[in-house]
PDB file of C-alpha atoms in Angstrom:
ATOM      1  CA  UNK Q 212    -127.818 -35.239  60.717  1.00 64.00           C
ATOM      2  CA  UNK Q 213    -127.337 -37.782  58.104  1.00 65.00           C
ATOM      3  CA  UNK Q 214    -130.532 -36.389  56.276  1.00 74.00           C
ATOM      4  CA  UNK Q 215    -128.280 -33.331  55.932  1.00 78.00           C
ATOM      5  CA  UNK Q 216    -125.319 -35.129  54.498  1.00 67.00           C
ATOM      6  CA  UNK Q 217    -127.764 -36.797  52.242  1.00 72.00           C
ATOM      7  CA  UNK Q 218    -128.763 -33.586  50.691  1.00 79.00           C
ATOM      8  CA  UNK Q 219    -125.626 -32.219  50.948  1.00 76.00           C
ATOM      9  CA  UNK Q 220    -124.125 -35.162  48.487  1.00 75.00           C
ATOM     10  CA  UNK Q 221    -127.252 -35.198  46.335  1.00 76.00           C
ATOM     11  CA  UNK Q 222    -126.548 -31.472  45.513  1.00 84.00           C
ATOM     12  CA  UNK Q 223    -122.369 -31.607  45.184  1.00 84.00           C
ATOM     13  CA  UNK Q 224    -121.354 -35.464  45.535  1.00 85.00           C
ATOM     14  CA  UNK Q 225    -118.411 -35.874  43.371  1.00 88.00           C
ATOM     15  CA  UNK Q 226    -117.631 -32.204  43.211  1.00 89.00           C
ATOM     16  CA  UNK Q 227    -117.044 -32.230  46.562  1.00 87.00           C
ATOM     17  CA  UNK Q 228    -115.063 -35.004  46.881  1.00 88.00           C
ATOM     18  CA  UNK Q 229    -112.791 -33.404  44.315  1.00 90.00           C
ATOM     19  CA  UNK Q 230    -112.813 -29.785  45.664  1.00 89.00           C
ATOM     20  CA  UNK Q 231    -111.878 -31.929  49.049  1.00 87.00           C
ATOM     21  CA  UNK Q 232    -109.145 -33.254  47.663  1.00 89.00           C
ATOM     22  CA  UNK Q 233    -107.692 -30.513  46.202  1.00 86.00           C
ATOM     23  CA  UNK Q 234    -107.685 -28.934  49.370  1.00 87.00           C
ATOM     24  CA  UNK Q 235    -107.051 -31.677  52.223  1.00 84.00           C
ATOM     25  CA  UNK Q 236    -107.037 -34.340  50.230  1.00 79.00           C
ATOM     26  CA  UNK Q 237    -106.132 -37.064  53.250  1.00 84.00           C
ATOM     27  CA  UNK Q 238    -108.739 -36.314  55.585  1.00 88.00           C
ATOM     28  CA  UNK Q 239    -111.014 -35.701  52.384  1.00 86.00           C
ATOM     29  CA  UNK Q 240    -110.277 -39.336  51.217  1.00 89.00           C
ATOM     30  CA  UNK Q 241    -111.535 -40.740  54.945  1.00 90.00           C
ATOM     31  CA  UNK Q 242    -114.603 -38.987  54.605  1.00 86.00           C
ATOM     32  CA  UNK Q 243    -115.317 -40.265  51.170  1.00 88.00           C
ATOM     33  CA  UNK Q 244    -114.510 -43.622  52.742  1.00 91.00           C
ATOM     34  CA  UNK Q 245    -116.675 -43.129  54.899  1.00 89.00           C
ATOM     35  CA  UNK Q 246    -119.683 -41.744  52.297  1.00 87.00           C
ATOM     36  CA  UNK Q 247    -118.956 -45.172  50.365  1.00 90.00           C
ATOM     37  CA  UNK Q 248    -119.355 -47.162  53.083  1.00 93.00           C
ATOM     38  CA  UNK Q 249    -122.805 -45.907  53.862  1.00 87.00           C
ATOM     39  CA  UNK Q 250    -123.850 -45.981  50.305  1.00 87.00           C
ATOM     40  CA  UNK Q 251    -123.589 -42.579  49.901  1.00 84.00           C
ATOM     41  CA  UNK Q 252    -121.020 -42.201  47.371  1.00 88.00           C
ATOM     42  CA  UNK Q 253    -120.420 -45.237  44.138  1.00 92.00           C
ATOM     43  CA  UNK Q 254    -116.494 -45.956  44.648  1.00 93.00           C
ATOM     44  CA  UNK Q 255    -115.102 -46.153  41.123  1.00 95.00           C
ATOM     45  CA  UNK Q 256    -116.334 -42.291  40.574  1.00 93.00           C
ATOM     46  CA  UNK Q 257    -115.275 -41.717  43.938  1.00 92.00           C
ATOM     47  CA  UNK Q 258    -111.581 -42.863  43.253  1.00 92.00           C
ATOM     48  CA  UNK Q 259    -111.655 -40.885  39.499  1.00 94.00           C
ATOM     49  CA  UNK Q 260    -112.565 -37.283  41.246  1.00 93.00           C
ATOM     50  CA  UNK Q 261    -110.363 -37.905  44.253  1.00 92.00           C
ATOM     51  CA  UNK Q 262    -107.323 -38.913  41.910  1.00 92.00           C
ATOM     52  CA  UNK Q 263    -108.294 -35.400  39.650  1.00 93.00           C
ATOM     53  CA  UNK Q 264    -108.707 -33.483  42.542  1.00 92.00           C
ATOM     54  CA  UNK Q 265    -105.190 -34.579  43.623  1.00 91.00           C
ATOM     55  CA  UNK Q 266    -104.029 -34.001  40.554  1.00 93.00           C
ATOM     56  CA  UNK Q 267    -104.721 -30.817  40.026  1.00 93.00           C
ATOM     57  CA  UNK Q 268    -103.380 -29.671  43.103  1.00 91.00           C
ATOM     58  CA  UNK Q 269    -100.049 -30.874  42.736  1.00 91.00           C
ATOM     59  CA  UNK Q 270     -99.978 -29.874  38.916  1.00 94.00           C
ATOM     60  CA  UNK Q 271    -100.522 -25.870  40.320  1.00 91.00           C
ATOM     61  CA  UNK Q 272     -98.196 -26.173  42.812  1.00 87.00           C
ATOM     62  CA  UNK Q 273     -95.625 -27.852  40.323  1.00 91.00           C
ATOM     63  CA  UNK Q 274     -96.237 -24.893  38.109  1.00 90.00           C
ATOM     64  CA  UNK Q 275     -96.494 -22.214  40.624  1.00 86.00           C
ATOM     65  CA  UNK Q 276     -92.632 -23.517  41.798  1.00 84.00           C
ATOM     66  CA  UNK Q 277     -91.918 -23.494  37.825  1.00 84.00           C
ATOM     67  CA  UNK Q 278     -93.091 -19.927  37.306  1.00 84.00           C
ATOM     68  CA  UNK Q 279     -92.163 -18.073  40.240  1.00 77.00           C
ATOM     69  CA  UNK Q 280     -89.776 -20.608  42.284  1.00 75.00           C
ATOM     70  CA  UNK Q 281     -86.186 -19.184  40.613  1.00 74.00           C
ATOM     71  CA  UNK Q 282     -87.692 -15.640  42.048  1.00 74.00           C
ATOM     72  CA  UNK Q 283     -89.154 -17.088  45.415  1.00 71.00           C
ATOM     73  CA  UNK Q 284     -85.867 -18.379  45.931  1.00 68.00           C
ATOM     74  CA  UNK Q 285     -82.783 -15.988  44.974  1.00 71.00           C
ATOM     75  CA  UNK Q 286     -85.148 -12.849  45.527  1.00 71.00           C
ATOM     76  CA  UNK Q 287     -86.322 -14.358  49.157  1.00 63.00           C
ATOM     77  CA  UNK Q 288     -84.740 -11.955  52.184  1.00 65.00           C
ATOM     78  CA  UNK Q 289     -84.955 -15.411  54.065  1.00 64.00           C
ATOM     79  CA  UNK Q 290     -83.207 -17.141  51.912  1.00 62.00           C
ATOM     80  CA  UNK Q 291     -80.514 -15.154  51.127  1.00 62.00           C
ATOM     81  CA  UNK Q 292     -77.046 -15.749  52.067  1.00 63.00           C
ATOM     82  CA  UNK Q 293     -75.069 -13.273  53.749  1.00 60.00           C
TER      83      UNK Q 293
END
């Protein structure tokens, strides 16, 4: 099984730490933990792509709020007042 996870981080590493992140990033972070650990996985890149990964979801959510949130909000049956 670890052969597996060997070629699986050979073939994505960082990517997946970052596409991880940007998707579950906790959970995400305790498996790259656990991938540095083992010496899987260098740290310092480890910590760049987790922090971009992070990043970049909260930056299209903060956007997605900024574009469509007014309209979400007052054009929302479930939020509208009666």
């Amino acid at each position: 099984m670890i052969e597996n996870f060997e070629q699986f981080l050979n073939s994505y590493g960082y990517f997946a730490v970052f596409i991880g992140t940007f998707l579950e990033g906790e959970f995400a972070l305790l498996v790259a933990g656990f991938f540095i650990k083992h010496g899987f996985l260098a740290p310092l890149p480890t910590l760049i792509f987790s922090i971009l990964g992070a990043l970049v979801h909260e930056l299209i959510y903060f956007f997605l709020g900024r574009w469509k949130g007014r309209y979400f909000l007052l054009g929302n049956k479930y939020t509208k007042r009666k």
